[in-house]
Coordinates of C-alpha atoms in Angstrom, one line a residue:
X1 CA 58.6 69.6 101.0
X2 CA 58.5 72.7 98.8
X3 CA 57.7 73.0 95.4
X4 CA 61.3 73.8 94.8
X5 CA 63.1 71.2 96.1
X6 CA 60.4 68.5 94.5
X7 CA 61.0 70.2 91.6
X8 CA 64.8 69.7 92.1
X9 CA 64.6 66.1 93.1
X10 CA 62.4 65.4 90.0
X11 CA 65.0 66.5 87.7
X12 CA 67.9 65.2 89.3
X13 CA 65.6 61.6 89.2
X14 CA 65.2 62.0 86.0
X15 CA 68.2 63.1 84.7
X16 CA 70.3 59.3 86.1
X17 CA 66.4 57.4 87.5
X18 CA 68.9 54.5 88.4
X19 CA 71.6 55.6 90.2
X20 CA 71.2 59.0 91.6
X21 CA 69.9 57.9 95.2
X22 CA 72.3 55.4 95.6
X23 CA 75.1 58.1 94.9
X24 CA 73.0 60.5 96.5
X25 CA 72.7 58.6 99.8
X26 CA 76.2 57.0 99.8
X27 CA 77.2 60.8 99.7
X28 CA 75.3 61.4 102.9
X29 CA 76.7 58.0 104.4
X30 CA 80.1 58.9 103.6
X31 CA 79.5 62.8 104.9
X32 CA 78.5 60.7 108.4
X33 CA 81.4 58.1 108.5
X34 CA 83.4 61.5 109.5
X35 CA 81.4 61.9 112.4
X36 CA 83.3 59.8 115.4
X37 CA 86.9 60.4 113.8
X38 CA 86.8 63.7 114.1
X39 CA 84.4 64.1 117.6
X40 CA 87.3 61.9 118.6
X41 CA 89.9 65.0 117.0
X42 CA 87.9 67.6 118.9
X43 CA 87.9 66.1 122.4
X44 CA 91.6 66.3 122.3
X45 CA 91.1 70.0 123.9
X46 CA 87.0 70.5 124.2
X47 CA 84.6 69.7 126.3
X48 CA 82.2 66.8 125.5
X49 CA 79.5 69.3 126.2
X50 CA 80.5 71.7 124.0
X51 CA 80.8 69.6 121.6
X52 CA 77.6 67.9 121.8
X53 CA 75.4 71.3 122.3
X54 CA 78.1 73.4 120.2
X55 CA 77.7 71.5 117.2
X56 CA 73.4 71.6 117.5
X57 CA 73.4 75.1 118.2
X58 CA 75.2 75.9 114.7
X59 CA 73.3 73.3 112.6
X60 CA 69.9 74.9 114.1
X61 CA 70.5 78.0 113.0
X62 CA 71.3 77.1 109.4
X63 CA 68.2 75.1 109.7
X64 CA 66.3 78.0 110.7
X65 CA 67.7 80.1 107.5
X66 CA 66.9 76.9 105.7
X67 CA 63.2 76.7 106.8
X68 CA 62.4 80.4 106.4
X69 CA 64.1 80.3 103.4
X70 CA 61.8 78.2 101.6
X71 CA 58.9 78.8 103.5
X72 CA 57.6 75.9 105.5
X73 CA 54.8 75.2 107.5
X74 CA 54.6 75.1 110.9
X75 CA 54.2 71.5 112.5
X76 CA 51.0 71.1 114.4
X77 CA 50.8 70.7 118.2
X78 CA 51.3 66.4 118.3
X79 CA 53.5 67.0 115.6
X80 CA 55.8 69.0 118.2
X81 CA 55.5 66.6 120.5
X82 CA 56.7 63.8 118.1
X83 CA 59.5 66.2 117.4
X84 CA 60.8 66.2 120.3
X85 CA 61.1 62.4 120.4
X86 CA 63.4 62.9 117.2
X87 CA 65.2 65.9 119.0
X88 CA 65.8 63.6 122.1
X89 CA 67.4 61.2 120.0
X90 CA 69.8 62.5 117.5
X91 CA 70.1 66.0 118.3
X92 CA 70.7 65.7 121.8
X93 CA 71.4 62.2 123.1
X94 CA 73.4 60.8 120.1
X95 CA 75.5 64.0 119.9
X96 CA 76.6 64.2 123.8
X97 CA 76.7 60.4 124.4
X98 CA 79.2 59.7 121.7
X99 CA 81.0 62.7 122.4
X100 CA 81.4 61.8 126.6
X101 CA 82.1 58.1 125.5
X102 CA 84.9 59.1 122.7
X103 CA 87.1 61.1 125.0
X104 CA 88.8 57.6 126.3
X105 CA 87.2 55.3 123.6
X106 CA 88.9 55.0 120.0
X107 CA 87.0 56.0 117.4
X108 CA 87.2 52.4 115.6
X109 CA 86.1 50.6 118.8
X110 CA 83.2 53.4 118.6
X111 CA 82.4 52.5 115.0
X112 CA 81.9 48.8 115.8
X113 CA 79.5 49.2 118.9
X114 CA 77.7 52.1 116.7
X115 CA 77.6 49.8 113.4
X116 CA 74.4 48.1 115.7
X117 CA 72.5 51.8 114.6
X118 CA 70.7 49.9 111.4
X119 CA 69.5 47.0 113.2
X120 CA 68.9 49.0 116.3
X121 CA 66.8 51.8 113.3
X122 CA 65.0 48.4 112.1
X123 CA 64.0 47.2 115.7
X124 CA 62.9 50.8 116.7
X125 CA 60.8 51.0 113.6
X126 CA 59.1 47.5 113.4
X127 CA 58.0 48.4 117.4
X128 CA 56.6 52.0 116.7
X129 CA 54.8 50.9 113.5
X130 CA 53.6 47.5 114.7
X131 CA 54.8 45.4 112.2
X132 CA 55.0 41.7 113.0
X133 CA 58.2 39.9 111.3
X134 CA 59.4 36.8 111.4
X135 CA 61.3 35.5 114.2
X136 CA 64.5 35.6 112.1
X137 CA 64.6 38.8 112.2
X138 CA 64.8 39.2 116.2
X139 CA 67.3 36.6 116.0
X140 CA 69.6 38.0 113.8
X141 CA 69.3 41.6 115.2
X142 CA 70.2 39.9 118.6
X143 CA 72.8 38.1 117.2
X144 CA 74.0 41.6 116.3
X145 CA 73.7 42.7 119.5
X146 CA 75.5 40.6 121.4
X147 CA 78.2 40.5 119.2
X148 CA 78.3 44.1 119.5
X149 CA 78.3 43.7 123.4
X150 CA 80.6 40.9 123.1
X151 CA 83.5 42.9 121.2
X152 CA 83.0 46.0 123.8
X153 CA 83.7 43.3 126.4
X154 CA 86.5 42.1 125.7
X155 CA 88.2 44.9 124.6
X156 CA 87.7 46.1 128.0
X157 CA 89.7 43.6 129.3
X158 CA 87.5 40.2 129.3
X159 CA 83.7 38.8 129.0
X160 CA 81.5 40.6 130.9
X161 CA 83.6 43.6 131.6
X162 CA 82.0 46.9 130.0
X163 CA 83.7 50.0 130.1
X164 CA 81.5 53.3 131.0
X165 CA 82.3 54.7 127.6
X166 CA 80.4 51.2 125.9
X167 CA 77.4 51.8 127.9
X168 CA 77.3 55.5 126.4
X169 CA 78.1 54.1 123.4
X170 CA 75.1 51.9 123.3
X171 CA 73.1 54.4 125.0
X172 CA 73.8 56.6 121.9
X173 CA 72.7 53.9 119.5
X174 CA 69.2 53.4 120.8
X175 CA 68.8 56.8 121.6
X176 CA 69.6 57.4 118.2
X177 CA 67.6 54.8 116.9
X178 CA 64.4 55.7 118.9
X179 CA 64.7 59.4 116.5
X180 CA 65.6 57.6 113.8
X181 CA 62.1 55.2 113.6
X182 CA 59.9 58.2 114.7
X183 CA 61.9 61.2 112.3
X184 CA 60.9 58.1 109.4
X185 CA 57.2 58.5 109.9
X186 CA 56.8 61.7 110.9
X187 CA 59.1 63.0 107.5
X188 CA 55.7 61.5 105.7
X189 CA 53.8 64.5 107.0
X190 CA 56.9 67.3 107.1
X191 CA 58.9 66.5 104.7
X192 CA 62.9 64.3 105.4
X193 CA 64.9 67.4 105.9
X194 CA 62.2 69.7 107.0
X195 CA 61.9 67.0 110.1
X196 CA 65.4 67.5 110.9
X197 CA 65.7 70.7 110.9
X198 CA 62.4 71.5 112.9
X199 CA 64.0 68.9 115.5
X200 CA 66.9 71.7 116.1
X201 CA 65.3 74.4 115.9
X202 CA 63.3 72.4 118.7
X203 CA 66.3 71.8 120.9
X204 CA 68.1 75.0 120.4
X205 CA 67.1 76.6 123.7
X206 CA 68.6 73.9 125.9
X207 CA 71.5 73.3 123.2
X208 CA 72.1 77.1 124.0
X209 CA 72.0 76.8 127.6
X210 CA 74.3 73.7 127.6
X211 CA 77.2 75.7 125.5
X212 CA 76.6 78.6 128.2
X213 CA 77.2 76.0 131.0
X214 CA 80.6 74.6 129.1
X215 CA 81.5 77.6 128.4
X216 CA 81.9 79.0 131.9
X217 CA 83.2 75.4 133.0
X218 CA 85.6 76.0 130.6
X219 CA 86.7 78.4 128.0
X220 CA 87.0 76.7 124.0
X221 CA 90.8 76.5 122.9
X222 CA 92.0 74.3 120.7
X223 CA 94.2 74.5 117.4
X224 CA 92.9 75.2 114.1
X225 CA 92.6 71.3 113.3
X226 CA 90.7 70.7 116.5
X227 CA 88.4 73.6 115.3
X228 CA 87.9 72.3 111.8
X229 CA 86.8 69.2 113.2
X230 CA 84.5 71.0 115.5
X231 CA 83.3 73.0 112.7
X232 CA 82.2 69.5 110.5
X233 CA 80.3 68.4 112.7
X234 CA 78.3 71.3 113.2
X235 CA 77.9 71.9 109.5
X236 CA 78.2 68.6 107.9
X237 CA 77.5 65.9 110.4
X238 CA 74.2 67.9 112.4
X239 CA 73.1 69.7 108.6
X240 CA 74.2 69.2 105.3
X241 CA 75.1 65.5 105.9
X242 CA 70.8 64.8 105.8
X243 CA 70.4 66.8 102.8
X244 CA 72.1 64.4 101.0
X245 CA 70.7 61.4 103.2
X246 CA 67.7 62.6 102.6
X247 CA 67.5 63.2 98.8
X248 CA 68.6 59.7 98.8
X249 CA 65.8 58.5 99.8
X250 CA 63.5 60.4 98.1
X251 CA 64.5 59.5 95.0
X252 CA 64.7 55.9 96.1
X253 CA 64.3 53.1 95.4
X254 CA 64.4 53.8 98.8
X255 CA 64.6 50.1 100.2
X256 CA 68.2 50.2 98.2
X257 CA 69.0 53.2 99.6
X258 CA 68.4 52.3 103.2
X259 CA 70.8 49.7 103.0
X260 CA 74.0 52.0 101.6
X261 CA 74.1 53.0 105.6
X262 CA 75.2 49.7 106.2
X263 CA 79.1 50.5 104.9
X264 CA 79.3 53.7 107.2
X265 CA 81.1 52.0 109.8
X266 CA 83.5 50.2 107.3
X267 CA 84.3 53.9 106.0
X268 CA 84.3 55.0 110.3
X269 CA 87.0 52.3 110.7
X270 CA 88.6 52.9 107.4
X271 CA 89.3 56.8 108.1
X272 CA 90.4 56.5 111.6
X273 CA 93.4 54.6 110.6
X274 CA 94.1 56.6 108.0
X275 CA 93.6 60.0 109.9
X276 CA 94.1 58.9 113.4
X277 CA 97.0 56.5 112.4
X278 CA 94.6 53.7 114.7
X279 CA 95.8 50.6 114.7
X280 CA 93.4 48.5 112.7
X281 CA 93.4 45.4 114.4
X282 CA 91.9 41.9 114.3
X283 CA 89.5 42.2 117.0
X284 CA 88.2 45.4 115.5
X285 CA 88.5 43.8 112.0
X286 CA 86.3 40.9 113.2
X287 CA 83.8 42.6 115.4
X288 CA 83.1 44.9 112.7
X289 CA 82.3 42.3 110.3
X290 CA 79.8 40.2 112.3
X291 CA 78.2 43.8 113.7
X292 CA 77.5 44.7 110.0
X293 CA 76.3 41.2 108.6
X294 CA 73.9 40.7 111.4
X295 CA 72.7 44.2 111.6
X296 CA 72.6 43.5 107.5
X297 CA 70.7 40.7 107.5
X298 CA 67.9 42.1 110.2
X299 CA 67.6 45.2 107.7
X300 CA 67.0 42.8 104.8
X301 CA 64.7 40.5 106.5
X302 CA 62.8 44.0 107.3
X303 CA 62.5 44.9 103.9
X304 CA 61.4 42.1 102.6
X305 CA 58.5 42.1 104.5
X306 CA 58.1 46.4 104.4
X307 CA 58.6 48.7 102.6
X308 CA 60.4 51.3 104.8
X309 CA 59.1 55.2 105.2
X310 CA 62.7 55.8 107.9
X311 CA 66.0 56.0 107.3
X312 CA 67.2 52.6 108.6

């Protein structure tokens, strides 16, 4: 990180030491809980593609001004590599699953299967750093799971029965999660944002290619909400939504922090009823609630034992 911006965190640590990255990372939660509601607004009239690679495409090149900018380092040759594991995961496959699975899914049945991203964070983590806890925690982050895969099943019409846009769904979570657990160790040796924003500039080539190929498939119309919505999640969700994330965490505690992600898909639920006039519903209601205990639970049981350098 640059001398500026640990100058900047320093202060604004010491100027509320308790509080500021709780606030600051319930800011970047509450900048994500956005997300599906409006990727569910902008597949109304765009492609899932272009949303997906649209949305990277933008947030790389403020991430390119934002790395110039302040002058940072180039990563080293494994450090590309490991990159590209991040870029895989939420730049690429998180974006364009959700967006594919959200053109016939709502976005509060999306919020519940996502609400598994924590645990799923947690799992990813313990497995790429080696960490041995105790059975409870595979217990409960199963639990979580199959609650998760229980609610997708019936709401697509009885036990067993997955719609297409669930296994996206899911898809997106572990792809997400697999960037998530590796974006956490490697932001030790670039720096939080710096990581994200070397993991676009990564992916911009095929992100560009991809909005060429939607493009000629079909031309982007939509009306000036549609486009707002569009434009969030290229700004907000892909970029500025980490800065705040990010500074979270860095001013900690950031085992606290972590855990502020866990209301993200209470807010997700919250704002498509309000926005999308959803109908908030007891199944949703319910699956929510067990989703976010168990995926609570794993994440405490995880901290309790580590002391987490991700995002989980």
């Amino acid at each position: 990180m640059s001398g500026n911006s640990s100058a900047t965190l320093d202060t604004t640590a010491t100027l509320s030491p308790s509080r500021a990255g709780l606030w600051w990372g319930l800011l970047g939660v509450a900048a994500f809980s956005f997300t599906v509601p409006f990727t569910r607004v902008a597949v109304g009239s765009f492609s899932p593609l272009f949303i997906g690679s649209g949305r990277a495409v933008i947030a790389a090149l403020l991430a390119a001004a934002a790395l110039v900018l302040t002058g940072q380092r180039l990563p080293t040759g494994r450090q590309w590599a490991r990159l590209a594991v991040v870029a895989g995961g939420v730049v690429i496959g998180f974006p364009l699953l959700t967006s594919y699975a959200l053109t016939t899914a709502s976005a509060g049945h999306g919020a519940v299967v996502i609400a598994l991203l924590p645990a799923a964070t947690a799992v990813m983590a313990v497995i790429r750093g080696k960490e041995r806890p105790p059975p409870s925690f595979w217990i409960t982050a199963g639990i979580g799971a199959l609650a998760a895969l229980v609610f997708a099943s019936l709401q697509g019409g009885g036990f067993g029965r997955l719609h297409w846009s669930d296994l996206l769904l899911f898809g997106a979570v572990a792809a997400a999660a697999i960037g998530y657990a590796e974006g956490g160790l490697l932001s030790r040796e670039l720096g939080s944002w710096q990581t994200v924003s070397w993991a676009l500039v990564l992916a911009a080539p095929l992100m560009i290619a991809l909005v060429v190929v939607s493009t000629i498939e079909r031309t982007p119309s939509g009306t000036p909400v549609q486009w707002a919505a569009f434009a969030y999640l290229a700004v907000v969700s892909m970029f500025l939504g980490f800065f705040a994330w990010y500074r979270g965490l860095a001013i900690g505690p950031m085992a606290q922090v972590s855990q502020v992600q866990l209301v993200q898909p209470v807010l997700t639920i919250t704002w498509a009823a309000l926005l999308l006039h959803e109908a908030l519903t007891w199944p949703t209601v319910l699956g929510g609630v067990a989703v976010i205990l168990c995926a609570a639970t794993a994440v405490r049981i995880r901290l309790t034992r580590h002391t987490p350098g991700e995002p989980t």
